[in-house]
mmCIF file of C-alpha atoms in Angstrom:
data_model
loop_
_atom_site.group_PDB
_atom_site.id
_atom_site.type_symbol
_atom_site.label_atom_id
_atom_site.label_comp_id
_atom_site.label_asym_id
_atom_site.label_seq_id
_atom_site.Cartn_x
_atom_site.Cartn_y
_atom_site.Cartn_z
ATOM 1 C CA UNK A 215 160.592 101.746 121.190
ATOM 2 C CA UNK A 216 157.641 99.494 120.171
ATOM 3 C CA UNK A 217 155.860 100.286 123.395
ATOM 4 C CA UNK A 218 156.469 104.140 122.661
ATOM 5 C CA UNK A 219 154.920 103.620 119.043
ATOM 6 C CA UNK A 220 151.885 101.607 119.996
ATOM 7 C CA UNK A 221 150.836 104.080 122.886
ATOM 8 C CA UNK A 222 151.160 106.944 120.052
ATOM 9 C CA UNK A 223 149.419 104.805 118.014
ATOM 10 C CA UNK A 224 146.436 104.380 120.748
ATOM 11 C CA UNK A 225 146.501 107.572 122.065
ATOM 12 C CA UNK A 226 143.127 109.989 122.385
ATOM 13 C CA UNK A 227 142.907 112.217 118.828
ATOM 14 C CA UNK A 228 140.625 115.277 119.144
ATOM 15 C CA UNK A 229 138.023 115.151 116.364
ATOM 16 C CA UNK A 230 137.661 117.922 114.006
ATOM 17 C CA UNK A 231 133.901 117.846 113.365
ATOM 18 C CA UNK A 232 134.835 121.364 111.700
ATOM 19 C CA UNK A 233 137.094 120.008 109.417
ATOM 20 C CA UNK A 234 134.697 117.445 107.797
ATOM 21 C CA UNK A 235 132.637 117.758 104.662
ATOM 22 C CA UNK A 236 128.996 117.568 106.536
ATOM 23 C CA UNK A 237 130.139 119.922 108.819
ATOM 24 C CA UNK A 238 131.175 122.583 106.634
ATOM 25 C CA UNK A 239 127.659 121.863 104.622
ATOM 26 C CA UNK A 240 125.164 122.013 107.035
ATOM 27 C CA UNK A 241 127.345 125.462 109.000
ATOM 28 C CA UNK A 242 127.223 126.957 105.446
ATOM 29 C CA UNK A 243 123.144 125.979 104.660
ATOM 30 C CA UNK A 244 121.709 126.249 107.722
ATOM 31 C CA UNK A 245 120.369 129.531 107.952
ATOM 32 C CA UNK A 246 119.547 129.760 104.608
ATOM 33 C CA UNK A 247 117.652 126.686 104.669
ATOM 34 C CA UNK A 248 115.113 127.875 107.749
ATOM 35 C CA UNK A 249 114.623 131.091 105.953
ATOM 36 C CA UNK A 250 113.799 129.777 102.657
ATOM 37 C CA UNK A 251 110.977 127.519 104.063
ATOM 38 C CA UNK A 252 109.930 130.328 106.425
ATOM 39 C CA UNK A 253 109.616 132.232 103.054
ATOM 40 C CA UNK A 254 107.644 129.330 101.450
ATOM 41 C CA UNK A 255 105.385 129.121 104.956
ATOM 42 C CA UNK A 256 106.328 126.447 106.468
ATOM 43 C CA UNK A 257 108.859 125.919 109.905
ATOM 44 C CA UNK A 258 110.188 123.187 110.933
ATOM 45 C CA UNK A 259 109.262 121.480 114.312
ATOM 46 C CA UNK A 260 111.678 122.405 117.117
ATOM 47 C CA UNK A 261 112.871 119.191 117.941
ATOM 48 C CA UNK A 262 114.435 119.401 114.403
ATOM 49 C CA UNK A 263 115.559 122.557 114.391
ATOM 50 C CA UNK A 264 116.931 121.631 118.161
ATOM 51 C CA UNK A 265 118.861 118.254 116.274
ATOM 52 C CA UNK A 266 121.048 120.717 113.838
ATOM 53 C CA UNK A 267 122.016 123.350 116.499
ATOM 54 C CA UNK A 268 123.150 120.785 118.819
ATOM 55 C CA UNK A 269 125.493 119.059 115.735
ATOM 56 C CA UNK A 270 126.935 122.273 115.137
ATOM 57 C CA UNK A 271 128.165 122.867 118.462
ATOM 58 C CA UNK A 272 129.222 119.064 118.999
ATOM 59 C CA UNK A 273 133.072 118.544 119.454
ATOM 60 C CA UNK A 274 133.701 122.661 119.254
ATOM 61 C CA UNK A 275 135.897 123.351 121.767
ATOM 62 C CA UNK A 276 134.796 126.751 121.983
ATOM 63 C CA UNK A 277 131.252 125.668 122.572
ATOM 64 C CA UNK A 278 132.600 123.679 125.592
ATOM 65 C CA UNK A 279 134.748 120.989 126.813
ATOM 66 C CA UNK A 280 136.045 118.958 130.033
ATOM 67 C CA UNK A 281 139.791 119.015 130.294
ATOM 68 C CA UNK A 282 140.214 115.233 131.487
ATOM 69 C CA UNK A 283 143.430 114.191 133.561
ATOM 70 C CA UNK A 284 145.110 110.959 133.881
ATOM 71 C CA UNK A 285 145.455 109.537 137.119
ATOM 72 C CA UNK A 286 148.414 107.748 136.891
ATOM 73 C CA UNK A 287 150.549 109.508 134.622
ATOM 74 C CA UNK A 288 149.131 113.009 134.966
ATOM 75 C CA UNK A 289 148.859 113.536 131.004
ATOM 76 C CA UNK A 290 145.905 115.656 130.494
ATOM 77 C CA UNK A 291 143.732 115.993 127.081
ATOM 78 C CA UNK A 292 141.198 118.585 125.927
ATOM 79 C CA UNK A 293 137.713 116.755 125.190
ATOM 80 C CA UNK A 294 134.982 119.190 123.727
ATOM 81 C CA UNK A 295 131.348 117.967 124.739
ATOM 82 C CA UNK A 296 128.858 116.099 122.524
ATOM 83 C CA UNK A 297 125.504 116.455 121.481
ATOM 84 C CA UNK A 298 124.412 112.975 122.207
ATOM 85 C CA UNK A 299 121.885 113.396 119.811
ATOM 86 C CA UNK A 300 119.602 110.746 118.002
ATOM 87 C CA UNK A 301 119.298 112.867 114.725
ATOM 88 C CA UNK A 302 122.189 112.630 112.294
ATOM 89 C CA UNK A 303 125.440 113.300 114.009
ATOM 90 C CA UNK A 304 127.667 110.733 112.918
ATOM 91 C CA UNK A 305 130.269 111.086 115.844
ATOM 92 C CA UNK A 306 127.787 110.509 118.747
ATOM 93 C CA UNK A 307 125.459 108.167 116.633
ATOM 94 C CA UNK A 308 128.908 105.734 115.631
ATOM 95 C CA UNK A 309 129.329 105.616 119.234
ATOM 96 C CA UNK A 310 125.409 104.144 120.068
ATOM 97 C CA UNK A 311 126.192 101.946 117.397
ATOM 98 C CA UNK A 312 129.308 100.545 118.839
ATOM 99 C CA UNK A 313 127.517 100.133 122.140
ATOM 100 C CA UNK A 314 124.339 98.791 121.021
ATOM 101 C CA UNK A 315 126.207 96.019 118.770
ATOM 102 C CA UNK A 316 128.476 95.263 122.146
ATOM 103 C CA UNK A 317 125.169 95.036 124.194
ATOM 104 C CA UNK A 318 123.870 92.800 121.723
ATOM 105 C CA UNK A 319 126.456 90.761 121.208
ATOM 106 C CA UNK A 320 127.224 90.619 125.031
ATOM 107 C CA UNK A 321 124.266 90.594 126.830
ATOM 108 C CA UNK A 322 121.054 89.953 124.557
ATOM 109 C CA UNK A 323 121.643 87.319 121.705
ATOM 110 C CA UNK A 324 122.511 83.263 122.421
ATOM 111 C CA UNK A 325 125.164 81.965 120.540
ATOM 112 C CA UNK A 326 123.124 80.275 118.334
ATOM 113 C CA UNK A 327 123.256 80.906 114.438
ATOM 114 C CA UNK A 328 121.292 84.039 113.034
ATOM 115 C CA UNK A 329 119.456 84.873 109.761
ATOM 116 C CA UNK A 330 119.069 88.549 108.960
ATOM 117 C CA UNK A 331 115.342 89.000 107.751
ATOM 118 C CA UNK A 332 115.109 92.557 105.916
ATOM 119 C CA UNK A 333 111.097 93.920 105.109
ATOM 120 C CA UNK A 334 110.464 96.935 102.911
ATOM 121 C CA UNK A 335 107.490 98.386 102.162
ATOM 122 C CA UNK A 336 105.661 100.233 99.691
ATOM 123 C CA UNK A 337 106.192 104.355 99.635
ATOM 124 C CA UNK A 338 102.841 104.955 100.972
ATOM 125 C CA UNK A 339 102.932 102.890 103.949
ATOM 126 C CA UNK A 340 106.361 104.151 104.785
ATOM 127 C CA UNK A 341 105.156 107.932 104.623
ATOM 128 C CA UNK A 342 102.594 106.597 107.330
ATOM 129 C CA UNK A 343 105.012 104.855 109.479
ATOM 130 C CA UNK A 344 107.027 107.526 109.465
ATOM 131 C CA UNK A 345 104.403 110.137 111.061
ATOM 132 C CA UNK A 346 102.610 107.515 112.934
ATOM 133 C CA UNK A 347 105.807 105.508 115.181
ATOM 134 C CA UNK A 348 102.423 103.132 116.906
ATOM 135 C CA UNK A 349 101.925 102.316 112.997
ATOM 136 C CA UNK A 350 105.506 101.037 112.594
ATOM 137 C CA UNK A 351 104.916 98.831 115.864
ATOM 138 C CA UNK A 352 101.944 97.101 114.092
ATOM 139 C CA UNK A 353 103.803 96.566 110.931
ATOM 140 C CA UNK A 354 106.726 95.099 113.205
ATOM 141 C CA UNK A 355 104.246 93.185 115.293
ATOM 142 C CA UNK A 356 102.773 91.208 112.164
ATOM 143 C CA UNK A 357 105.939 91.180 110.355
ATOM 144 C CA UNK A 358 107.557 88.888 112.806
ATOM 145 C CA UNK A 359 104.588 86.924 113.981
ATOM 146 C CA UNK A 360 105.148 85.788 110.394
ATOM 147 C CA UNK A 361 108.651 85.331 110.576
ATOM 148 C CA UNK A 362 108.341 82.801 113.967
ATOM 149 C CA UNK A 363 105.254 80.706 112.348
ATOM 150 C CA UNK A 364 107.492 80.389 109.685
ATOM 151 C CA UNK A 365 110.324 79.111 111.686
ATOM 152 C CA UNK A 366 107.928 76.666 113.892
ATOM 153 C CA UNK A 367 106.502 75.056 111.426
ATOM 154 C CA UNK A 368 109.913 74.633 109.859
ATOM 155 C CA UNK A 369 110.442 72.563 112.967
ATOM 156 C CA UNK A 370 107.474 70.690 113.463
ATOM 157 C CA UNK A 371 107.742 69.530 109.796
ATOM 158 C CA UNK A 372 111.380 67.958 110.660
ATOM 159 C CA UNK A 373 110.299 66.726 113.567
ATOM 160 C CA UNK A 374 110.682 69.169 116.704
ATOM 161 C CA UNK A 375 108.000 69.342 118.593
ATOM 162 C CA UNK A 376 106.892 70.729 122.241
ATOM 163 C CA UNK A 377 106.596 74.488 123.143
ATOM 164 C CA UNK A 378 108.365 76.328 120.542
ATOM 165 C CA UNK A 379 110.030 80.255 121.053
ATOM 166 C CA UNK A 380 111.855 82.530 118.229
ATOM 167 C CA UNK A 381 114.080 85.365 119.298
ATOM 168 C CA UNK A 382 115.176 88.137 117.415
ATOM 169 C CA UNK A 383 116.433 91.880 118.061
ATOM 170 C CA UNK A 384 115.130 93.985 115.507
ATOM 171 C CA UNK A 385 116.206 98.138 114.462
ATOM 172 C CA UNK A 386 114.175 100.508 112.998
ATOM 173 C CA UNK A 387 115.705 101.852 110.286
ATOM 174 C CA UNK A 388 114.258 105.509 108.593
ATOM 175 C CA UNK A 389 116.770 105.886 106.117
ATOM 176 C CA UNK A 390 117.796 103.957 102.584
ATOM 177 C CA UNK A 391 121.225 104.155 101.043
ATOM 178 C CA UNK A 392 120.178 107.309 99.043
ATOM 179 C CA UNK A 393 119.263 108.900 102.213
ATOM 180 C CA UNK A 394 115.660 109.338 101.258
ATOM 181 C CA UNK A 395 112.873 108.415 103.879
ATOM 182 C CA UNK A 396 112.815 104.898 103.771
ATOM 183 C CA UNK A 397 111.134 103.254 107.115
ATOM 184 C CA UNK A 398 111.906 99.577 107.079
ATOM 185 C CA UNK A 399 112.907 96.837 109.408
ATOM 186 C CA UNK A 400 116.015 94.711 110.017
ATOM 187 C CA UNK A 401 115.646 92.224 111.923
ATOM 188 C CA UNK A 402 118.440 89.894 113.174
ATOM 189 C CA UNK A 403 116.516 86.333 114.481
ATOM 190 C CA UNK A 404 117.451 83.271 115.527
ATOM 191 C CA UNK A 405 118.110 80.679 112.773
ATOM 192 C CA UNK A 406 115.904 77.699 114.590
ATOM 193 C CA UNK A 407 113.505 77.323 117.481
ATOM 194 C CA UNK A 408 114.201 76.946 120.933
ATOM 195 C CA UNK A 409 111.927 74.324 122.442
ATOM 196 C CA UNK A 410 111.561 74.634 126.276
ATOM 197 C CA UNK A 411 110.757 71.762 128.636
ATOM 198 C CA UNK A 412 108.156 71.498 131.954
ATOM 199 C CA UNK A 413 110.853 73.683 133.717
ATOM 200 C CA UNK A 414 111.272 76.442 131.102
ATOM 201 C CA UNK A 415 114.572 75.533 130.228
ATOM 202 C CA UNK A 416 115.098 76.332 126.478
ATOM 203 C CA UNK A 417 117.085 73.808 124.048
ATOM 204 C CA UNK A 418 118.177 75.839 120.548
ATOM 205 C CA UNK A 419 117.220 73.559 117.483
ATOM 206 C CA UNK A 420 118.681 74.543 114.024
ATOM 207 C CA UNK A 421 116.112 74.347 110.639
ATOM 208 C CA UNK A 422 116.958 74.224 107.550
ATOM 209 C CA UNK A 423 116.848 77.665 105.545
ATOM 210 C CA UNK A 424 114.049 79.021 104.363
ATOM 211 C CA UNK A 425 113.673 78.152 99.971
ATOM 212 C CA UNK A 426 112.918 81.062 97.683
ATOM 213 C CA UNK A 427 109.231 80.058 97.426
ATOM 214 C CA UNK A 428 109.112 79.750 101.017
ATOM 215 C CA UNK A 429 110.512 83.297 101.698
ATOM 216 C CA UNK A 430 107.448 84.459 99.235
ATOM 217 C CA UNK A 431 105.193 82.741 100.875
ATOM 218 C CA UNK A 432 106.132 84.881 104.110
ATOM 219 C CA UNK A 433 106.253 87.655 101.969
ATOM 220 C CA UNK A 434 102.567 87.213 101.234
ATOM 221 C CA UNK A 435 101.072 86.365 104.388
ATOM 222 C CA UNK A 436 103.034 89.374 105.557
ATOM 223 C CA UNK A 437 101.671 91.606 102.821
ATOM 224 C CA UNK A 438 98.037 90.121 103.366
ATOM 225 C CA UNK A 439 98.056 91.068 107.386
ATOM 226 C CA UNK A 440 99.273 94.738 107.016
ATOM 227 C CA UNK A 441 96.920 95.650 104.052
ATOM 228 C CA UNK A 442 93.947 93.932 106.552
ATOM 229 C CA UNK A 443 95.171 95.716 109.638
ATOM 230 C CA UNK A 444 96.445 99.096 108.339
ATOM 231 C CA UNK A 445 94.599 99.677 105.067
ATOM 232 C CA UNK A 446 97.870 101.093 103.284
ATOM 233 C CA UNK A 447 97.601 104.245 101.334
ATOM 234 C CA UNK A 448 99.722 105.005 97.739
ATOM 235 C CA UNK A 449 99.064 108.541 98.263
ATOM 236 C CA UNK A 450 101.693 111.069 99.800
ATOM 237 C CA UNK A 451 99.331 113.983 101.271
ATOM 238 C CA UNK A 452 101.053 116.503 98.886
ATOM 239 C CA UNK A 453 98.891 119.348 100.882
ATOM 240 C CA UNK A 454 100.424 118.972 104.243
ATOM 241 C CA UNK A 455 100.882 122.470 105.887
ATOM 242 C CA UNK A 456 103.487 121.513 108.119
ATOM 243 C CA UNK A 457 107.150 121.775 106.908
ATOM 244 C CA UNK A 458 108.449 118.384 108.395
ATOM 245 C CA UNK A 459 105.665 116.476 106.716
ATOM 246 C CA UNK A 460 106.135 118.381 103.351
ATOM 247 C CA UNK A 461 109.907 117.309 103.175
ATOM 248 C CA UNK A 462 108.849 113.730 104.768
ATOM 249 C CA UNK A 463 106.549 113.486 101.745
ATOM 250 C CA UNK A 464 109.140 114.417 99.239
ATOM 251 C CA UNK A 465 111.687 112.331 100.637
ATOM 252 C CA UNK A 466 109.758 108.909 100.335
ATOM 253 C CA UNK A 467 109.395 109.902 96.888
ATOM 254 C CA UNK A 468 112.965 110.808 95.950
ATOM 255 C CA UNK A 469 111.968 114.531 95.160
ATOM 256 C CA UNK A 470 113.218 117.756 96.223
ATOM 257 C CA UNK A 471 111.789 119.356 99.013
ATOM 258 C CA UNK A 472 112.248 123.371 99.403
ATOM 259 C CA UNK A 473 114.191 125.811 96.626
ATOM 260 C CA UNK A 474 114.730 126.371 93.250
ATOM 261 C CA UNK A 475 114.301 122.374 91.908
ATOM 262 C CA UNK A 476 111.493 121.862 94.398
ATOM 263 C CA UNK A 477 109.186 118.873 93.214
ATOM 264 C CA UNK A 478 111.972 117.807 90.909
ATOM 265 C CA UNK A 479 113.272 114.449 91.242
ATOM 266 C CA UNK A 480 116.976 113.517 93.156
ATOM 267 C CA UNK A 481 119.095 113.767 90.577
ATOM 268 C CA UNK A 482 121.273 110.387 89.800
ATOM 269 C CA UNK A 483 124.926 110.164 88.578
ATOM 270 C CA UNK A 484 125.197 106.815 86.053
ATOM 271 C CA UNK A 485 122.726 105.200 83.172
ATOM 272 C CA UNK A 486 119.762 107.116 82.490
ATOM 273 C CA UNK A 487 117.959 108.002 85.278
ATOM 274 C CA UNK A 488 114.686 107.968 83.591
ATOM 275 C CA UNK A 489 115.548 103.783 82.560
ATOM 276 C CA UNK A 490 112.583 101.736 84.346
ATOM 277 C CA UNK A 491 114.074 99.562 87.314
ATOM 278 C CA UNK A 492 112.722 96.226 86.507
ATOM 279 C CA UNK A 493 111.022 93.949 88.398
ATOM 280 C CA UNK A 494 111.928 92.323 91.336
ATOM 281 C CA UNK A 495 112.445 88.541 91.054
ATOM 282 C CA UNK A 496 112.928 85.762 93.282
ATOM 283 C CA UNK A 497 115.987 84.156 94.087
ATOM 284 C CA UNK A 498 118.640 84.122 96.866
ATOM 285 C CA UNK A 499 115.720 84.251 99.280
ATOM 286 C CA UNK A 500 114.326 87.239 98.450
ATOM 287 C CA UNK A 501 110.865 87.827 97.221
ATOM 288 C CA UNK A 502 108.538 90.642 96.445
ATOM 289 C CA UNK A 503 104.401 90.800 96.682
ATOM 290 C CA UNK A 504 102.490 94.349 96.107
ATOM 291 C CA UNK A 505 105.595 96.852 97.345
ATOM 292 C CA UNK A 506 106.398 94.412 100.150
ATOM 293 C CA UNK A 507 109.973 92.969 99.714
ATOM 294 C CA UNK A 508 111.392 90.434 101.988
ATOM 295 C CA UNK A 509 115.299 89.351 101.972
ATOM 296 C CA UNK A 510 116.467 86.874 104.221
ATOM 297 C CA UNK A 511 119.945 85.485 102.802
ATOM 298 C CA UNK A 512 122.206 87.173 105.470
ATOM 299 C CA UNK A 513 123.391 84.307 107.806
ATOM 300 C CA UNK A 514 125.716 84.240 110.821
ATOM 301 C CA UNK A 515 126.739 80.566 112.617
ATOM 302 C CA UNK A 516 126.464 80.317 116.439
ATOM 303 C CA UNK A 517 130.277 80.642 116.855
ATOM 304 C CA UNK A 518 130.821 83.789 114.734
ATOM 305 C CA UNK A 519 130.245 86.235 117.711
ATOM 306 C CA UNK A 520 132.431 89.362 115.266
ATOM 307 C CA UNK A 521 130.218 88.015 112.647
ATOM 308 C CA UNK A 522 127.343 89.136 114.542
ATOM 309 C CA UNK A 523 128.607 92.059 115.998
ATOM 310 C CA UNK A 524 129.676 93.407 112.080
ATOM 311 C CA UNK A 525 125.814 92.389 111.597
ATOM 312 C CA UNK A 526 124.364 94.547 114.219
ATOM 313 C CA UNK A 527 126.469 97.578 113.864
ATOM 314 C CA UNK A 528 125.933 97.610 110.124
ATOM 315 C CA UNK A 529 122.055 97.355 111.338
ATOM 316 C CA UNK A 530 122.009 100.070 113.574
ATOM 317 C CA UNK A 531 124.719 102.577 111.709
ATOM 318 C CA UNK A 532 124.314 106.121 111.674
ATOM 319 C CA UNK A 533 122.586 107.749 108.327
ATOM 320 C CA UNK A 534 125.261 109.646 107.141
ATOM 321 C CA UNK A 535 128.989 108.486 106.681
ATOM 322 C CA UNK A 536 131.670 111.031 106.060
ATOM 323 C CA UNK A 537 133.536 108.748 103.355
ATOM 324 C CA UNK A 538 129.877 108.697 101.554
ATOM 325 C CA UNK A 539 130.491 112.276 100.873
ATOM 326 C CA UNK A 540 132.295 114.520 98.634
ATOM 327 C CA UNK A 541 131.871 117.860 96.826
ATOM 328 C CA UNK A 542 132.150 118.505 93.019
ATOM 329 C CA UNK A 543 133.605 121.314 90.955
ATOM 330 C CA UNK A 544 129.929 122.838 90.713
ATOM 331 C CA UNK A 545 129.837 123.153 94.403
ATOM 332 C CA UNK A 546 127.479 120.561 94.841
ATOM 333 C CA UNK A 547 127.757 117.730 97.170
ATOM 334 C CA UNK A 548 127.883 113.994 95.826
ATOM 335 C CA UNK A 549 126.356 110.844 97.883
ATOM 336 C CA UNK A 550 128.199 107.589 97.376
ATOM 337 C CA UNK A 551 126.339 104.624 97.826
ATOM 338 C CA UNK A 552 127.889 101.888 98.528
ATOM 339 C CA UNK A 553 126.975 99.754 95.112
ATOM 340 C CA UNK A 554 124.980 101.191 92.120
ATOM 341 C CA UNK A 555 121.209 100.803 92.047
ATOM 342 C CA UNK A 556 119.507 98.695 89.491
ATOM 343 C CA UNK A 557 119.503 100.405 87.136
ATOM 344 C CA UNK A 558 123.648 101.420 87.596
ATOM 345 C CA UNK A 559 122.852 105.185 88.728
ATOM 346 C CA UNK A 560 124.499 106.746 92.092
ATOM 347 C CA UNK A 561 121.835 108.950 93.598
ATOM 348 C CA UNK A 562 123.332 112.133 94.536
ATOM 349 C CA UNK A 563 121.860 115.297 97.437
ATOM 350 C CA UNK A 564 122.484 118.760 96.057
ATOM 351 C CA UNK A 565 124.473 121.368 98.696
ATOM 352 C CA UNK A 566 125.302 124.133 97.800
ATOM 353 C CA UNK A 567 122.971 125.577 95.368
ATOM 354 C CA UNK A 568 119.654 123.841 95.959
ATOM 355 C CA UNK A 569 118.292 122.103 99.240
ATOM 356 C CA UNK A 570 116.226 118.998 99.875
#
């Protein structure tokens, strides 16, 4: 009986992409969306236009499927093909999470501790980054040349010396919790050195973690290094002709993008949107210098292996999460973030009766 009820309980579901909130949005929006911008003159690049026809076809049966048979008990099951897309689509992106965090876990990072190092940057740097990708590898590039001088002379000042090596695996994320454009790193690094001897064996050390001041510090030599390399601009180009950059530009901004509200801001469910944020502070190593903010409290120890796994899938999650949405009794559909903002408001993405 047991065995009965744990093979029902493990046994292959069918997913109902149809059935699901972002489904129904983006089938019912769609169209309407492409002809409103082609209306406003602008059109979308065809690898984006490519991303939302292949999610509305992924996991519809009657778009295709593979009827897969069991060998040994002859069961078969009806599985409809995916999009294996990189966009948005939460099915096939949860699955490259699940195998990137395995791969990590498995093949790539020591079992040494690791401290999560998170950089943001200001809105008009991250509009950059986001049409330039060989900008982001700068930005990356200086960001953790930082990070590791940081670390070694951590351990030269308690008394490691000799060739000294970081590690760290590090995902690109585009996205921020209120889904606007939001280009930033994570970056999941060894908490020490590893010092390697005549024969380029490597030996892990463990430092101490990084103080408040020290974490601004880092902050500012990271902040000093982009602004010298890159020349960051404020400025969103605001007269961009194509359609992907216009929305891009909106995004980083919080603003609408195409219809009715366009050039309004995101509306917010909570306190008053219009309530300044405050400043950022330091404190639980975090710090912030000129738009660049730098968090590195997140640790895992060497023998937490699900720890780090948890870590790297929540790293390297898809953008959108079907529990995150929901619709209200206007139509429109609600974001839920996963804790308020500073200033207590839930950001929330019109559907039905505006687009961004």
């Amino acid at each position: 009986m047991a065995e009965r009820e744990d093979r029902e309980a493990s046994a292959y579901r069918r997913r109902q992409p149809e059935t699901t909130q972002l489904y129904r949005l983006v089938q019912a929006n769609w169209l309407s969306f492409r002809q409103g911008l082609r209306v406003e003159g602008g059109l979308l690049p065809a690898f984006v236009a490519a991303e939302f026809e292949a999610y509305l076809v992924c996991g519809i049966l009657g778009k295709g499927f593979v009827n897969v048979r069991c060998a040994a008990c002859a069961e078969t099951r009806v599985v409809g093909f995916s999009c294996k897309r990189r966009g948005f689509c939460p099915s096939c992106l949860g699955r490259r999470m699940a195998q990137t965090a395995a791969h990590v876990v498995e093949e790539v990072f020591p079992a040494v501790p690791a401290r999560q190092w998170v950089l943001t940057v200001p809105h008009g740097l991250r509009y950059q980054m986001a049409r330039d990708p060989a900008l982001a590898s700068v930005v990356l590039r200086l960001f953790m040349r930082e990070v590791s001088r940081w670390y070694k002379r951590r351990a030269r000042k308690v008394g490691i010396a000799g060739v000294l090596k970081t590690g760290a695996v590090t995902v690109v994320q585009r996205f921020g919790s209120g889904l606007a454009l939001n280009v930033h790193f994570h970056s999941v690094v060894s908490d020490g050195v590893f010092r390697v001897d005549a024969l380029g064996r490597p030996a892990f050390f463990a430092v101490p973690p990084p103080r408040d001041e020290e974490v601004a510090a880092v902050t500012a030599r990271i902040w000093r290094a982009v602004t010298k390399a890159v020349a960051p601009s404020d400025e969103v180009n605001e007269h961009a002709d194509d359609a992907l950059e216009v929305i891009a530009g909106a995004s980083v901004q919080s603003l609408i993008a195409t219809g009715r509200r366009r050039g309004q801001a995101v509306m917010r469910l909570g306190n008053d949107p219009l309530e300044p944020w405050g400043q950022y502070v330091l404190g639980r190593q975090c710090a912030a210098v000129e738009g660049f903010n730098l968090h590195a409290h997140t640790r895992i120890a060497g023998n937490d292996r699900e720890g780090l796994e948890r870590l790297v899938r929540y790293i390297a999650r898809p953008p959108l999460s079907e529990e995150r949405l929901s619709e209200l009794s206007d139509g429109r559909v609600a974001v839920r973030l996963k804790r308020p903002w500073r200033d207590g408001s839930v950001p929330w993405k019109c559907g039905k009766k505006d687009h961004q």
